[in-house]
Structures are given as structure tokens and as C-alpha cells.
PDB file of C-alpha atoms in Angstrom:
ATOM      1  CA  GLU A   1    -101.066  87.310  57.866  1.00 77.00           C
ATOM      2  CA  ILE A   2    -102.450  90.786  58.408  1.00 83.00           C
ATOM      3  CA  VAL A   3    -100.580  92.848  60.998  1.00 92.00           C
ATOM      4  CA  LEU A   4    -102.103  95.811  62.813  1.00 95.00           C
ATOM      5  CA  THR A   5     -99.679  98.546  63.804  1.00 97.00           C
ATOM      6  CA  GLN A   6    -100.880 101.141  66.269  1.00 98.00           C
ATOM      7  CA  SER A   7     -99.217 104.496  66.742  1.00 97.00           C
ATOM      8  CA  PRO A   8     -98.059 106.180  68.772  1.00 97.00           C
ATOM      9  CA  GLY A   9     -97.175 103.677  71.462  1.00 97.00           C
ATOM     10  CA  THR A  10     -97.818 106.302  74.100  1.00 98.00           C
ATOM     11  CA  LEU A  11     -99.692 109.578  73.731  1.00 98.00           C
ATOM     12  CA  SER A  12     -99.377 112.240  76.425  1.00 98.00           C
ATOM     13  CA  LEU A  13    -102.143 114.842  76.404  1.00 98.00           C
ATOM     14  CA  SER A  14    -104.097 117.027  78.789  1.00 97.00           C
ATOM     15  CA  PRO A  15    -107.826 116.926  79.530  1.00 97.00           C
ATOM     16  CA  GLY A  16    -109.734 118.989  76.996  1.00 97.00           C
ATOM     17  CA  GLU A  17    -107.263 118.266  74.197  1.00 98.00           C
ATOM     18  CA  ARG A  18    -107.967 116.230  71.080  1.00 98.00           C
ATOM     19  CA  ALA A  19    -106.512 112.735  70.769  1.00 98.00           C
ATOM     20  CA  THR A  20    -105.803 111.028  67.468  1.00 98.00           C
ATOM     21  CA  LEU A  21    -104.861 107.342  67.562  1.00 98.00           C
ATOM     22  CA  SER A  22    -103.803 105.404  64.488  1.00 98.00           C
ATOM     23  CA  CYS A  23    -104.137 101.778  63.451  1.00 98.00           C
ATOM     24  CA  ARG A  24    -102.545 100.736  60.188  1.00 97.00           C
ATOM     25  CA  THR A  25    -103.226  97.338  58.620  1.00 93.00           C
ATOM     26  CA  SER A  26    -100.644  95.541  56.491  1.00 90.00           C
ATOM     27  CA  GLN A  27    -103.294  94.650  53.929  1.00 87.00           C
ATOM     28  CA  SER A  28    -106.565  96.194  52.919  1.00 86.00           C
ATOM     29  CA  VAL A  29    -109.428  95.152  55.177  1.00 84.00           C
ATOM     30  CA  SER A  30    -113.116  95.831  55.018  1.00 87.00           C
ATOM     31  CA  THR A  31    -114.173  98.713  57.231  1.00 85.00           C
ATOM     32  CA  SER A  32    -116.860  96.385  58.564  1.00 88.00           C
ATOM     33  CA  TYR A  33    -114.159  94.324  60.208  1.00 93.00           C
ATOM     34  CA  LEU A  34    -112.363  96.994  62.264  1.00 96.00           C
ATOM     35  CA  ALA A  35    -113.153  97.726  65.910  1.00 98.00           C
ATOM     36  CA  TRP A  36    -111.673  99.828  68.708  1.00 98.00           C
ATOM     37  CA  TYR A  37    -111.577  99.031  72.435  1.00 98.00           C
ATOM     38  CA  GLN A  38    -110.672 100.932  75.577  1.00 98.00           C
ATOM     39  CA  GLN A  39    -109.050  99.157  78.495  1.00 98.00           C
ATOM     40  CA  LYS A  40    -108.419 100.575  81.931  1.00 98.00           C
ATOM     41  CA  PRO A  41    -106.135  98.917  84.489  1.00 96.00           C
ATOM     42  CA  GLY A  42    -107.679  95.848  86.023  1.00 96.00           C
ATOM     43  CA  GLN A  43    -110.691  95.965  83.734  1.00 97.00           C
ATOM     44  CA  ALA A  44    -111.844  94.069  80.687  1.00 98.00           C
ATOM     45  CA  PRO A  45    -111.719  95.785  77.312  1.00 98.00           C
ATOM     46  CA  ARG A  46    -114.733  97.916  76.451  1.00 98.00           C
ATOM     47  CA  LEU A  47    -116.047  98.106  72.908  1.00 98.00           C
ATOM     48  CA  LEU A  48    -115.997 101.691  71.624  1.00 98.00           C
ATOM     49  CA  ILE A  49    -116.282 101.538  67.856  1.00 98.00           C
ATOM     50  CA  TYR A  50    -117.164  98.787  65.379  1.00 97.00           C
ATOM     51  CA  GLY A  51    -117.435  98.832  61.614  1.00 96.00           C
ATOM     52  CA  ALA A  52    -114.603 101.385  61.748  1.00 96.00           C
ATOM     53  CA  SER A  53    -116.955 104.266  62.573  1.00 97.00           C
ATOM     54  CA  ILE A  54    -120.051 103.067  64.426  1.00 97.00           C
ATOM     55  CA  ARG A  55    -120.174 103.938  68.103  1.00 98.00           C
ATOM     56  CA  ALA A  56    -121.157 101.085  70.381  1.00 97.00           C
ATOM     57  CA  THR A  57    -124.121 101.464  72.688  1.00 96.00           C
ATOM     58  CA  GLY A  58    -123.566 104.065  75.387  1.00 97.00           C
ATOM     59  CA  ILE A  59    -120.325 105.437  73.973  1.00 98.00           C
ATOM     60  CA  PRO A  60    -120.128 109.256  74.138  1.00 98.00           C
ATOM     61  CA  ASP A  61    -120.077 111.139  70.854  1.00 97.00           C
ATOM     62  CA  ARG A  62    -116.642 112.583  71.603  1.00 98.00           C
ATOM     63  CA  PHE A  63    -115.368 109.217  70.372  1.00 98.00           C
ATOM     64  CA  SER A  64    -115.299 108.788  66.615  1.00 98.00           C
ATOM     65  CA  GLY A  65    -113.693 106.427  64.146  1.00 98.00           C
ATOM     66  CA  SER A  66    -112.686 106.845  60.549  1.00 97.00           C
ATOM     67  CA  ALA A  67    -110.943 104.930  57.792  1.00 95.00           C
ATOM     68  CA  SER A  68    -108.837 105.708  54.758  1.00 93.00           C
ATOM     69  CA  GLY A  69    -107.464 102.742  52.874  1.00 89.00           C
ATOM     70  CA  THR A  70    -105.340 100.777  55.285  1.00 93.00           C
ATOM     71  CA  ASP A  71    -105.314 103.566  57.881  1.00 96.00           C
ATOM     72  CA  PHE A  72    -107.893 103.641  60.647  1.00 97.00           C
ATOM     73  CA  THR A  73    -108.197 106.448  63.172  1.00 98.00           C
ATOM     74  CA  LEU A  74    -109.831 106.780  66.564  1.00 98.00           C
ATOM     75  CA  THR A  75    -110.406 110.382  67.561  1.00 98.00           C
ATOM     76  CA  ILE A  76    -111.404 111.639  70.974  1.00 98.00           C
ATOM     77  CA  SER A  77    -112.504 115.204  70.433  1.00 97.00           C
ATOM     78  CA  ARG A  78    -112.127 116.581  73.968  1.00 97.00           C
ATOM     79  CA  LEU A  79    -110.397 114.391  76.486  1.00 98.00           C
ATOM     80  CA  GLU A  80    -112.134 113.737  79.773  1.00 98.00           C
ATOM     81  CA  PRO A  81    -110.183 112.448  82.799  1.00 97.00           C
ATOM     82  CA  GLU A  82    -111.808 109.028  82.418  1.00 97.00           C
ATOM     83  CA  ASP A  83    -110.516 108.657  78.841  1.00 98.00           C
ATOM     84  CA  PHE A  84    -106.924 108.027  79.878  1.00 98.00           C
ATOM     85  CA  ALA A  85    -106.457 104.329  79.216  1.00 98.00           C
ATOM     86  CA  VAL A  86    -105.027 101.889  76.685  1.00 98.00           C
ATOM     87  CA  TYR A  87    -106.740 101.648  73.318  1.00 98.00           C
ATOM     88  CA  TYR A  88    -106.645  98.640  71.015  1.00 98.00           C
ATOM     89  CA  CYS A  89    -107.754  98.200  67.459  1.00 98.00           C
ATOM     90  CA  GLN A  90    -108.969  94.800  66.329  1.00 97.00           C
ATOM     91  CA  ARG A  91    -109.588  93.377  62.944  1.00 95.00           C
ATOM     92  CA  TYR A  92    -111.549  90.320  61.815  1.00 93.00           C
ATOM     93  CA  GLY A  93    -110.159  88.295  58.958  1.00 88.00           C
ATOM     94  CA  ASN A  94    -111.943  85.509  57.100  1.00 85.00           C
ATOM     95  CA  SER A  95    -109.012  83.632  55.618  1.00 85.00           C
ATOM     96  CA  PRO A  96    -108.562  81.993  58.055  1.00 88.00           C
ATOM     97  CA  PRO A  97    -111.422  83.228  60.255  1.00 90.00           C
ATOM     98  CA  MET A  98    -109.773  84.950  63.179  1.00 93.00           C
ATOM     99  CA  TYR A  99    -109.385  88.182  65.096  1.00 95.00           C
ATOM    100  CA  THR A 100    -106.148  90.128  65.450  1.00 95.00           C
ATOM    101  CA  PHE A 101    -105.395  92.958  67.865  1.00 97.00           C
ATOM    102  CA  GLY A 102    -103.000  95.831  67.500  1.00 97.00           C
ATOM    103  CA  GLN A 103    -100.378  96.222  70.190  1.00 98.00           C
ATOM    104  CA  GLY A 104    -102.206  99.103  71.833  1.00 98.00           C
ATOM    105  CA  THR A 105    -101.755 102.838  72.405  1.00 98.00           C
ATOM    106  CA  LYS A 106    -101.459 104.114  75.942  1.00 98.00           C
ATOM    107  CA  LEU A 107    -103.141 107.475  76.386  1.00 98.00           C
ATOM    108  CA  GLU A 108    -101.671 109.135  79.457  1.00 98.00           C
ATOM    109  CA  ILE A 109    -102.190 112.418  81.239  1.00 96.00           C
ATOM    110  CA  LYS A 110     -99.559 115.010  80.420  1.00 93.00           C
TER     111      LYS A 110
ATOM    112  CA  GLN B   1    -128.319  92.666  79.443  1.00 92.00           C
ATOM    113  CA  VAL B   2    -126.008  89.828  78.593  1.00 95.00           C
ATOM    114  CA  GLN B   3    -123.355  88.972  81.145  1.00 97.00           C
ATOM    115  CA  VAL B   4    -120.514  86.504  80.866  1.00 98.00           C
ATOM    116  CA  GLN B   5    -118.451  85.136  83.722  1.00 98.00           C
ATOM    117  CA  GLU B   6    -115.276  83.080  83.624  1.00 98.00           C
ATOM    118  CA  SER B   7    -114.433  80.431  86.182  1.00 98.00           C
ATOM    119  CA  GLY B   8    -111.730  77.864  86.718  1.00 96.00           C
ATOM    120  CA  PRO B   9    -108.496  77.110  88.555  1.00 96.00           C
ATOM    121  CA  GLY B  10    -106.153  80.020  89.057  1.00 96.00           C
ATOM    122  CA  LEU B  11    -103.064  77.831  89.151  1.00 98.00           C
ATOM    123  CA  VAL B  12    -101.991  75.179  86.650  1.00 98.00           C
ATOM    124  CA  LYS B  13     -98.802  73.149  86.673  1.00 98.00           C
ATOM    125  CA  PRO B  14     -96.398  73.288  83.723  1.00 98.00           C
ATOM    126  CA  SER B  15     -97.214  70.685  81.059  1.00 97.00           C
ATOM    127  CA  GLY B  16    -100.726  70.445  82.466  1.00 98.00           C
ATOM    128  CA  THR B  17    -104.060  71.469  80.964  1.00 98.00           C
ATOM    129  CA  LEU B  18    -105.730  74.798  81.569  1.00 98.00           C
ATOM    130  CA  SER B  19    -109.522  74.486  81.754  1.00 98.00           C
ATOM    131  CA  LEU B  20    -111.914  77.413  82.033  1.00 98.00           C
ATOM    132  CA  SER B  21    -115.652  77.838  81.693  1.00 98.00           C
ATOM    133  CA  CYS B  22    -117.724  80.848  80.760  1.00 98.00           C
ATOM    134  CA  VAL B  23    -121.360  81.015  81.758  1.00 98.00           C
ATOM    135  CA  VAL B  24    -123.720  83.279  79.839  1.00 97.00           C
ATOM    136  CA  SER B  25    -126.591  84.974  81.665  1.00 97.00           C
ATOM    137  CA  GLY B  26    -129.223  87.464  80.602  1.00 95.00           C
ATOM    138  CA  GLY B  27    -129.472  85.927  77.161  1.00 94.00           C
ATOM    139  CA  SER B  28    -129.145  82.764  75.148  1.00 95.00           C
ATOM    140  CA  ILE B  29    -125.884  81.329  73.938  1.00 96.00           C
ATOM    141  CA  THR B  30    -127.514  80.623  70.597  1.00 94.00           C
ATOM    142  CA  ASN B  31    -127.224  82.899  67.553  1.00 84.00           C
ATOM    143  CA  ASN B  32    -123.861  84.387  68.526  1.00 94.00           C
ATOM    144  CA  TRP B  33    -120.246  83.424  68.328  1.00 96.00           C
ATOM    145  CA  TRP B  34    -118.348  83.417  71.637  1.00 98.00           C
ATOM    146  CA  SER B  35    -114.651  84.130  72.056  1.00 98.00           C
ATOM    147  CA  TRP B  36    -111.785  83.521  74.404  1.00 98.00           C
ATOM    148  CA  VAL B  37    -109.120  86.236  74.623  1.00 98.00           C
ATOM    149  CA  ARG B  38    -106.082  86.370  76.866  1.00 98.00           C
ATOM    150  CA  GLN B  39    -103.693  89.021  78.109  1.00 98.00           C
ATOM    151  CA  SER B  40    -100.288  88.212  79.535  1.00 97.00           C
ATOM    152  CA  PRO B  41     -99.201  90.443  82.431  1.00 94.00           C
ATOM    153  CA  GLY B  42     -98.387  93.902  81.129  1.00 92.00           C
ATOM    154  CA  LYS B  43     -98.976  92.849  77.530  1.00 95.00           C
ATOM    155  CA  GLY B  44    -101.584  93.236  74.836  1.00 95.00           C
ATOM    156  CA  LEU B  45    -104.624  91.204  73.890  1.00 98.00           C
ATOM    157  CA  GLU B  46    -104.427  87.867  72.095  1.00 98.00           C
ATOM    158  CA  TRP B  47    -107.458  86.201  70.551  1.00 98.00           C
ATOM    159  CA  ILE B  48    -107.527  82.469  71.281  1.00 98.00           C
ATOM    160  CA  GLY B  49    -110.581  81.258  69.417  1.00 98.00           C
ATOM    161  CA  GLU B  50    -114.346  81.284  69.106  1.00 97.00           C
ATOM    162  CA  ILE B  51    -117.297  78.924  69.032  1.00 98.00           C
ATOM    163  CA  TYR B  52    -120.841  78.974  67.715  1.00 97.00           C
ATOM    164  CA  HIS B  53    -123.730  77.288  69.529  1.00 95.00           C
ATOM    165  CA  ASN B  54    -123.681  74.440  67.008  1.00 95.00           C
ATOM    166  CA  GLY B  55    -120.101  73.628  67.969  1.00 96.00           C
ATOM    167  CA  ARG B  56    -118.379  75.178  64.981  1.00 96.00           C
ATOM    168  CA  THR B  57    -115.030  76.663  66.007  1.00 97.00           C
ATOM    169  CA  ASN B  58    -112.278  78.935  64.734  1.00 96.00           C
ATOM    170  CA  TYR B  59    -108.884  79.068  66.405  1.00 97.00           C
ATOM    171  CA  ASN B  60    -105.829  81.286  66.390  1.00 96.00           C
ATOM    172  CA  PRO B  61    -103.365  79.376  64.194  1.00 95.00           C
ATOM    173  CA  SER B  62    -100.598  80.039  66.715  1.00 95.00           C
ATOM    174  CA  LEU B  63    -102.501  78.095  69.401  1.00 97.00           C
ATOM    175  CA  ARG B  64    -104.585  75.685  67.323  1.00 96.00           C
ATOM    176  CA  SER B  65    -102.558  72.590  68.162  1.00 97.00           C
ATOM    177  CA  ARG B  66    -103.191  73.060  71.907  1.00 98.00           C
ATOM    178  CA  VAL B  67    -106.667  74.610  72.089  1.00 98.00           C
ATOM    179  CA  THR B  68    -110.126  73.125  72.288  1.00 98.00           C
ATOM    180  CA  ILE B  69    -113.228  75.253  72.758  1.00 98.00           C
ATOM    181  CA  SER B  70    -116.527  73.516  73.427  1.00 98.00           C
ATOM    182  CA  VAL B  71    -120.106  74.547  74.149  1.00 98.00           C
ATOM    183  CA  ASP B  72    -122.891  73.225  76.347  1.00 97.00           C
ATOM    184  CA  VAL B  73    -126.102  74.843  75.145  1.00 96.00           C
ATOM    185  CA  SER B  74    -128.160  73.232  77.929  1.00 96.00           C
ATOM    186  CA  LYS B  75    -126.019  75.032  80.517  1.00 97.00           C
ATOM    187  CA  ASN B  76    -125.657  78.213  78.457  1.00 97.00           C
ATOM    188  CA  GLN B  77    -121.913  78.022  78.761  1.00 98.00           C
ATOM    189  CA  PHE B  78    -118.781  77.407  76.769  1.00 98.00           C
ATOM    190  CA  SER B  79    -115.350  76.221  77.777  1.00 98.00           C
ATOM    191  CA  LEU B  80    -111.664  76.492  76.969  1.00 98.00           C
ATOM    192  CA  GLN B  81    -108.999  73.836  77.251  1.00 98.00           C
ATOM    193  CA  LEU B  82    -105.348  74.609  76.614  1.00 98.00           C
ATOM    194  CA  THR B  83    -102.923  71.723  76.821  1.00 98.00           C
ATOM    195  CA  SER B  84     -99.188  71.493  77.491  1.00 98.00           C
ATOM    196  CA  VAL B  85     -99.100  74.842  79.230  1.00 98.00           C
ATOM    197  CA  THR B  86     -95.919  76.724  80.072  1.00 98.00           C
ATOM    198  CA  ALA B  87     -95.172  79.927  81.945  1.00 97.00           C
ATOM    199  CA  ALA B  88     -95.865  81.778  78.689  1.00 97.00           C
ATOM    200  CA  ASP B  89     -99.526  80.832  79.067  1.00 98.00           C
ATOM    201  CA  THR B  90     -99.807  82.782  82.314  1.00 98.00           C
ATOM    202  CA  ALA B  91    -102.395  85.424  81.576  1.00 98.00           C
ATOM    203  CA  VAL B  92    -105.768  86.904  82.351  1.00 98.00           C
ATOM    204  CA  TYR B  93    -108.284  84.937  80.297  1.00 98.00           C
ATOM    205  CA  TYR B  94    -111.444  86.673  79.114  1.00 98.00           C
ATOM    206  CA  CYS B  95    -114.573  85.284  77.546  1.00 98.00           C
ATOM    207  CA  ALA B  96    -116.683  87.534  75.366  1.00 98.00           C
ATOM    208  CA  ARG B  97    -119.703  87.637  73.079  1.00 97.00           C
ATOM    209  CA  ASN B  98    -119.045  88.321  69.423  1.00 95.00           C
ATOM    210  CA  THR B  99    -121.285  90.440  67.254  1.00 91.00           C
ATOM    211  CA  VAL B 100    -120.751  92.221  63.929  1.00 86.00           C
ATOM    212  CA  TYR B 101    -117.058  91.316  63.833  1.00 94.00           C
ATOM    213  CA  CYS B 102    -116.285  92.562  67.344  1.00 96.00           C
ATOM    214  CA  SER B 103    -116.841  91.612  70.972  1.00 97.00           C
ATOM    215  CA  ASP B 104    -119.448  93.605  72.846  1.00 96.00           C
ATOM    216  CA  PHE B 105    -119.844  91.888  76.199  1.00 97.00           C
ATOM    217  CA  TRP B 106    -116.801  90.748  78.148  1.00 98.00           C
ATOM    218  CA  GLY B 107    -116.298  88.899  81.383  1.00 98.00           C
ATOM    219  CA  GLN B 108    -114.190  90.473  84.103  1.00 98.00           C
ATOM    220  CA  GLY B 109    -111.362  88.062  83.331  1.00 98.00           C
ATOM    221  CA  THR B 110    -109.676  85.394  85.395  1.00 98.00           C
ATOM    222  CA  LEU B 111    -105.956  85.171  86.084  1.00 98.00           C
ATOM    223  CA  VAL B 112    -104.384  81.813  85.394  1.00 98.00           C
ATOM    224  CA  THR B 113    -100.837  81.285  86.573  1.00 98.00           C
ATOM    225  CA  VAL B 114     -98.714  78.430  85.277  1.00 98.00           C
ATOM    226  CA  SER B 115     -96.304  77.408  87.990  1.00 97.00           C
ATOM    227  CA  SER B 116     -95.170  74.344  89.874  1.00 96.00           C
TER     228      SER B 116
END
């Protein structure tokens, strides 16, 4: 079973700063299978990034994703007030076919 | 634009069966996989399972023994049944469209509480 570990659990930053969120997988996974979501209180998750680095439709270019081995990173270049939320990584696995989420990183205003 | 909307009872008794439906609008249910995801209060996201329009399913192994997901192509909807529920199954349940190994369109979610 592949486990996704997100860090940090909570990240406290100010608007305008750069945010770097990490998602580490316990086994190597294809970059095609890694996605990032944003969730605000009371709302459904919103797809940000898929294929590790491809921005979903309508997602601002301050959001970017990257991968290095088993480490995946979501970077928000300059935080806007609306970016403070919880972020989840998700990975698809094909043996057995299923999706797994990380435990989430809460990005809060400092 | 595709929209998905969950519906079903908000309260289920312990040991009972949770049943939810998800109607798809703005597009066809064919040619995509469709997922159910849940989120317990204050917790993270848990994938429950998915279905294709031909009825093929994949389930989370941790829930497989209690979950059935079905599809009704004529109604452009799919459904979730979870049996033998306990308080641990209290959660917001989301339906979503899958594409390219992710979920791009999500319903607003529906809270299901397991309580007597």
C-alpha cells in the first residue's frame, strides 16, 4: 500500500510570500498519477494540478507543481488572501486500482 | 459545463444502509469514471470507489465489503450504497467526475449522519 505523507501539517505565511507544500509517496509513482486539490471550509475540493505539474483549467499561474522521485511539491509563488485553505495531494494506483489522498496541509495566514 | 449533485437521506440509523445518488448534468455519464469520496468531520478525504458507465467498478479495499456503486445511464446518474453503517461513517459524501487520474468536477457534498 502506497502512503502519501504531506508536510508540513500547518504552514503559516503572509500574503505575498511563497508557499512550498510537500507530498512524499512511500513508493515510486508515475508523475501522471499525482494531483493536488485545494479545499476551503464548507466547500468541495477544487482540482489545482494533475499529472504532477499540469494546471487545471482556470487555475492561476502562481500555482505550480513539480516532482523529484518520490517527492512532489506544490508551490504558490505569491500568496493571495484567497489561497489560504487546506491542500491535499492525491495519487492513483493501478494495483489495485484506487485513489489515495494525503492527510492535507493547512495553509493559514500568519 | 459538467455539474454533479448528490442527494439522499441526511440521517441513517446504525447498522442501516446509507444510500446516495449523484445526478450528472451538462454532459453525458458515458466515457468517464465517476467517484465517491467522503470526509469525516474535521478530517481528510477518503476515496470510496468509482464506476464506469458500463458498470465496471473499483473500490477502496478498506470499504469493499460494505460498498456497492451502481450506474443508471438512462438517468445519467450513479449511486452509492454503504451497508452496516456506524458512527464512523458519518461524513460529507461527495461525488465527482474522474479524468486523467484525478477528479475535476465535484458536487457540493451532502452530510450523512449515522445516529439513532
